Short mmCIF file of C-alpha atoms in Angstrom, two decimals:
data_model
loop_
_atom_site.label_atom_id
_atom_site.label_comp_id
_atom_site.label_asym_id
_atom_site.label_seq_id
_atom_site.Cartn_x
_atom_site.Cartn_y
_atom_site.Cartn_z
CA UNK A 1 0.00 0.00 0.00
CA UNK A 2 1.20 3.28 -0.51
CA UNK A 3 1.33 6.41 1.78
CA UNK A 4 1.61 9.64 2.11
CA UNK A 5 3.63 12.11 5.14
CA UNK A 6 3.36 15.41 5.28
CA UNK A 7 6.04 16.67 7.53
CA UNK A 8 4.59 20.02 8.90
CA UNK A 9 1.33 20.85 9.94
CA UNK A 10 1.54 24.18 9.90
CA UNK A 11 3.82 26.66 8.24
CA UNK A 12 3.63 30.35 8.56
CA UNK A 13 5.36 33.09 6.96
CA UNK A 14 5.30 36.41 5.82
CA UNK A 15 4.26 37.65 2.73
CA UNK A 16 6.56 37.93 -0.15
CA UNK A 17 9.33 35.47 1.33
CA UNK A 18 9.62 32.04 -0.22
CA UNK A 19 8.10 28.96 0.93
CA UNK A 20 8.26 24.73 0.51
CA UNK A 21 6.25 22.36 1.80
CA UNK A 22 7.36 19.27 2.17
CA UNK A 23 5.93 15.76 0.88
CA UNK A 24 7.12 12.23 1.37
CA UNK A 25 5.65 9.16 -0.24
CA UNK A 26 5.78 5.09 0.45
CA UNK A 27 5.48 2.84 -2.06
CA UNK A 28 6.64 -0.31 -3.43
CA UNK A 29 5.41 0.46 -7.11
CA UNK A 30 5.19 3.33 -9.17
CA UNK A 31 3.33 6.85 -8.12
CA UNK A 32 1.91 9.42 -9.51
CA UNK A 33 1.79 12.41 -7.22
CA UNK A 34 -0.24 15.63 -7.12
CA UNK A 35 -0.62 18.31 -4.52
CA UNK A 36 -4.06 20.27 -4.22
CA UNK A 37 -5.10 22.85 -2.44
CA UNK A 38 -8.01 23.81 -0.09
CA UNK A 39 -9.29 27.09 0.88
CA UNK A 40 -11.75 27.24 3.85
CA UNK A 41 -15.21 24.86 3.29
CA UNK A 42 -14.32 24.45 -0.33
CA UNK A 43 -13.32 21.47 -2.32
CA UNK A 44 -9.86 20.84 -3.47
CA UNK A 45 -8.24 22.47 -6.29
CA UNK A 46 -5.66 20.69 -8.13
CA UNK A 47 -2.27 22.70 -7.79
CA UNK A 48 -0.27 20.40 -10.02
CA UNK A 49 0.67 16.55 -11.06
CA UNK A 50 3.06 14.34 -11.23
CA UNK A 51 2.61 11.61 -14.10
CA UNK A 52 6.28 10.82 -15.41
CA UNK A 53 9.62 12.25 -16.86
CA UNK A 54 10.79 15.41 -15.60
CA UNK A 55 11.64 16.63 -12.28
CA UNK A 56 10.37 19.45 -11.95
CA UNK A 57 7.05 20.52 -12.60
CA UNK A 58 5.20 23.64 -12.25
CA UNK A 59 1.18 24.64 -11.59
CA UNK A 60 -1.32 27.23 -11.05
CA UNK A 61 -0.89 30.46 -8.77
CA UNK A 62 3.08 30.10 -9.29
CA UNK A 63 3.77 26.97 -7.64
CA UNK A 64 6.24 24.36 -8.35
CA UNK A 65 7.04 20.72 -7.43
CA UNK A 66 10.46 18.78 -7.61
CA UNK A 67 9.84 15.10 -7.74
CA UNK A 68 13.02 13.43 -6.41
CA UNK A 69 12.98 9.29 -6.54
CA UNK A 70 15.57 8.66 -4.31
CA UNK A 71 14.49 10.04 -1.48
CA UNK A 72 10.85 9.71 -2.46
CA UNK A 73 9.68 13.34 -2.10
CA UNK A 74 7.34 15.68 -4.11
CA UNK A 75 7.97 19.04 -2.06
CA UNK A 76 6.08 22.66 -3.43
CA UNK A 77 7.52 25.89 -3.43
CA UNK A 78 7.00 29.13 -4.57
CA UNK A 79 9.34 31.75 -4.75
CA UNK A 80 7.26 34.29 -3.35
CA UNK A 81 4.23 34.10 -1.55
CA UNK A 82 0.89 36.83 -1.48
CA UNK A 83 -1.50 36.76 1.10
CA UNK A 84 -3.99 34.96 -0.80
CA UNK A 85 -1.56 31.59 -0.39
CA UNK A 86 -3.23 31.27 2.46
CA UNK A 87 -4.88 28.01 2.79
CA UNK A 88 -4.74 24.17 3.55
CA UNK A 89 -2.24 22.02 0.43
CA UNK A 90 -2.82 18.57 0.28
CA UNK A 91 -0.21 16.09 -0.83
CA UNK A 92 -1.66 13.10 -2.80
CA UNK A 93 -0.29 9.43 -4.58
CA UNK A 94 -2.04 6.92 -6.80
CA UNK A 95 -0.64 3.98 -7.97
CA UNK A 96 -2.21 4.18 -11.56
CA UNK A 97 -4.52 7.00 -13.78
CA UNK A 98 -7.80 5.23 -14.23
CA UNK A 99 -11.33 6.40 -13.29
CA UNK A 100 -12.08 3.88 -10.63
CA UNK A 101 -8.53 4.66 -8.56
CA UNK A 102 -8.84 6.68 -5.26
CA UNK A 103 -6.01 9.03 -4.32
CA UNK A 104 -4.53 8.74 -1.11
CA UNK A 105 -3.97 11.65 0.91
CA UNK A 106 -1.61 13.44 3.29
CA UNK A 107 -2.17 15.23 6.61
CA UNK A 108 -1.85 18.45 4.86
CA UNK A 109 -0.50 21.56 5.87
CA UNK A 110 -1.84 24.98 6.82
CA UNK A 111 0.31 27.51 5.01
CA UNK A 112 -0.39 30.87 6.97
CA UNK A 113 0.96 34.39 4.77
CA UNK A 114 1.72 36.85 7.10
CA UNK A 115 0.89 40.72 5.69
CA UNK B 1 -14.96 25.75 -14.17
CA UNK B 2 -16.43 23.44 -12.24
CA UNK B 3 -16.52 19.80 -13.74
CA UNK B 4 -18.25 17.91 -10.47
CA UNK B 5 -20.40 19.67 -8.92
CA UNK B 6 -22.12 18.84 -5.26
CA UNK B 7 -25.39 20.08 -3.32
CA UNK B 8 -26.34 21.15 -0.80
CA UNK B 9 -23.48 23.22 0.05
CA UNK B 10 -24.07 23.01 3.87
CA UNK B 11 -26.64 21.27 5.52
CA UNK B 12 -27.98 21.29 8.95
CA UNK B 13 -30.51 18.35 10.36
CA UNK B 14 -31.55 17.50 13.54
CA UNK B 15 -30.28 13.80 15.39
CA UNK B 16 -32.34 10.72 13.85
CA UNK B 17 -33.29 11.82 10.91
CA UNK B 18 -31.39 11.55 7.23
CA UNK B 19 -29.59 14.00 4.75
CA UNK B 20 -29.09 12.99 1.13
CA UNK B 21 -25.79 14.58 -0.68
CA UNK B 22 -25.78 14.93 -4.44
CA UNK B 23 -22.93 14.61 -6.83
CA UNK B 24 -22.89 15.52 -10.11
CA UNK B 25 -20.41 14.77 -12.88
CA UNK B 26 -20.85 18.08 -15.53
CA UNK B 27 -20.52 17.32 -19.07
CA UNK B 28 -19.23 13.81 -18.88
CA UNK B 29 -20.17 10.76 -17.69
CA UNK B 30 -18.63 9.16 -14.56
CA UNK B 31 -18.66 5.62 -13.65
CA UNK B 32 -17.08 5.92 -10.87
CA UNK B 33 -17.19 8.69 -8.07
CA UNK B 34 -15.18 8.96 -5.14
CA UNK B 35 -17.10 10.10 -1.58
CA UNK B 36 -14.25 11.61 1.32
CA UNK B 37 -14.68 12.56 4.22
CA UNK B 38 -13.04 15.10 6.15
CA UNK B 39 -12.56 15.91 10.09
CA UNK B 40 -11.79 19.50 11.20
CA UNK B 41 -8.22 20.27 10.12
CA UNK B 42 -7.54 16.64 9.00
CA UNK B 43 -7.29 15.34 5.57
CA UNK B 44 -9.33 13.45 3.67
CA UNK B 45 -10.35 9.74 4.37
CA UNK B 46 -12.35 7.90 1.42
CA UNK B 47 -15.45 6.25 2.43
CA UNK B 48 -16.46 4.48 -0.48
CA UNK B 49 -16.55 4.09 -4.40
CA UNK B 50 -19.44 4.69 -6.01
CA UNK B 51 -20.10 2.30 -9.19
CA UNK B 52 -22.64 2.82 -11.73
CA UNK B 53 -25.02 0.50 -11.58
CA UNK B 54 -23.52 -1.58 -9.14
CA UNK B 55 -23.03 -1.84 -5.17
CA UNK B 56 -20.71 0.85 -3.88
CA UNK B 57 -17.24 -0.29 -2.39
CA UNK B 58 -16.85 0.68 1.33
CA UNK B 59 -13.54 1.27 3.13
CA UNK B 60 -12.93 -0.52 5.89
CA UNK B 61 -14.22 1.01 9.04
CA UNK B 62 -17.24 2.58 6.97
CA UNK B 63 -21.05 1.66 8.14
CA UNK B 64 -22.11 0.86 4.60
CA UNK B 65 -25.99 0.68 6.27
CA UNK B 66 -25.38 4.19 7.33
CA UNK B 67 -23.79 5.95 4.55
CA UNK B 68 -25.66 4.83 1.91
CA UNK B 69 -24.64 5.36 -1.75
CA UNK B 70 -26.60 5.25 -4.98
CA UNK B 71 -25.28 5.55 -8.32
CA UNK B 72 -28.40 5.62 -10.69
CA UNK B 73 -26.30 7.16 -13.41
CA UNK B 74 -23.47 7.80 -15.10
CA UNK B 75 -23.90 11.84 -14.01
CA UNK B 76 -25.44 11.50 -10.51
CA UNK B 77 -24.38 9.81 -7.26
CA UNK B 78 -25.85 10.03 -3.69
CA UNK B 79 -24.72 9.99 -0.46
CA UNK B 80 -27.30 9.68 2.56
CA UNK B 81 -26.35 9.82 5.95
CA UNK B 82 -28.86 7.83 7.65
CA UNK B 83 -30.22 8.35 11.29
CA UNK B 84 -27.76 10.68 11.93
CA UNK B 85 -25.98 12.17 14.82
CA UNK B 86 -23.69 14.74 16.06
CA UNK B 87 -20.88 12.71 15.39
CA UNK B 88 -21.87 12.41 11.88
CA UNK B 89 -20.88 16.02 11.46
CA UNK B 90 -18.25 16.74 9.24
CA UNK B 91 -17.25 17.54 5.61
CA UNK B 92 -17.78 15.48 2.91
CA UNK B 93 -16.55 16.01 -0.64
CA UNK B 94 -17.25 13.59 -3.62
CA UNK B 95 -14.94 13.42 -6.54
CA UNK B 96 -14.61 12.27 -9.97
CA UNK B 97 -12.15 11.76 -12.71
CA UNK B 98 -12.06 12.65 -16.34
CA UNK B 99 -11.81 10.23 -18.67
CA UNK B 100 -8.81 10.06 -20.07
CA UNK B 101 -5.08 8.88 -19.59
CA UNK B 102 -3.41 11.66 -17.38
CA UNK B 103 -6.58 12.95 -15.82
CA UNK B 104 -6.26 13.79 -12.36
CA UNK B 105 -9.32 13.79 -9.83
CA UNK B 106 -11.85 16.62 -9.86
CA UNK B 107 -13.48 17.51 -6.26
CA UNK B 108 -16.78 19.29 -5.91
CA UNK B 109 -17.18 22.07 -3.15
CA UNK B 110 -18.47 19.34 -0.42
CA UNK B 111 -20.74 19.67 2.02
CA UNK B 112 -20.56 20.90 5.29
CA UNK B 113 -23.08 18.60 7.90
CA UNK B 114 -23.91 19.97 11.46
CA UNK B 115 -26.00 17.51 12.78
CA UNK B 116 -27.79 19.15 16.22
#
């Protein structure tokens, strides 16, 4: 089975100053990764993906995620964050792309901007 | 915009009695649709698939006689809480995913539950 740590549950910081948030996966098999995000009683909004090939990959709202294998992380940054950043990001695996696979989730992390 | 969209947006019911949550795939057709669940400032734990035309697949843990799912068609699958109670209260967001090789999931807005 495959898994999914977060390592920080929260992570403040002030506006404009750069940010990652880390990601850590578990499994014996091939992933694909993906890291939404989720602003208060909303659903999740899909940030970016991970399929296959590159490294590094970039999303919406300026984010960016560096897949490394060996140490089997998937960690988002952004160079500079506003204000509206401010919300819970979700770190995600799946073993395969089909329509009947789940995605299995992370703990997630509060990012807090600071004005 | 939106491609899976969910109603009612919040809901609040009274202990003993049921709420039914809707899920709809927009403009394509969905076999399967994902229901989560989500505790206050914890992440999301899947309840169940929900198959077209066939009996939903529960996670373990998961009172399939209480949360009981319905997948008429291939646009529309429901979620009803039955006999509720306060510790039924939570979020609950259903998801779906494109069809298509690289498509990731899409979540609807979910549905905030206070039952009183």
């Amino acid at each position: 089975a495959q898994s999914v740590t977060q390592l920080d549950s929260q992570v403040p910081v002030f506006e404009e100053a750069p940010v990652e948030l880390r990601c850590n996966y578990s499994s014996s098999v091939s992933v694909y990764l993906f890291w939404y995000v989720q602003y208060p009683n909303q659903g999740l909004q899909l940030l970016l993906k991970y399929l296959s090939g590159s490294t590094l990959f970039k999303g919406i709202n300026g984010f960016e995620a560096e897949f490394n294998k060996s140490q089997t992380s998937f960690h988002l940054r952004k160079p500079s964050v506003h204000i509206s950043d401010t919300a819970e990001y979700f770190c995600a695996v799946s073993v395969a792309i089909s329509v009947n696979t789940p995605l299995v989730f992370g703990k997630g992390t509060r990012l807090s901007v600071i004005a | 915009g939106a491609v899976v969209s969910q109603h009612p947006s919040w809901v609040i019911c009274k202990s003993g009695t049921s709420v039914k949550i809707e899920c709809r795939s927009l403009d394509f057709q969905a076999t399967t649709m994902f229901w989560y669940r989500q505790f206050p400032k914890q992440s999301l734990m899947l309840m169940a698939t929900s198959n077209e035309g066939s009996k939903a697949t529960y996670e373990q843990g998961v009172e399939k006689d209480k949360f009981l799912i319905n997948h008429a068609s291939l646009t529309l699958s429901t979620l009803t809480v039955t006999s509720a109670h306060p510790e039924d209260s939570s979020f609950y967001i259903c998801s779906a995913r494109l069809p298509g090789v690289d498509s990731p999931l899409h979540f609807g807005n979910g549905t905030r539950l206070t039952v009183t």
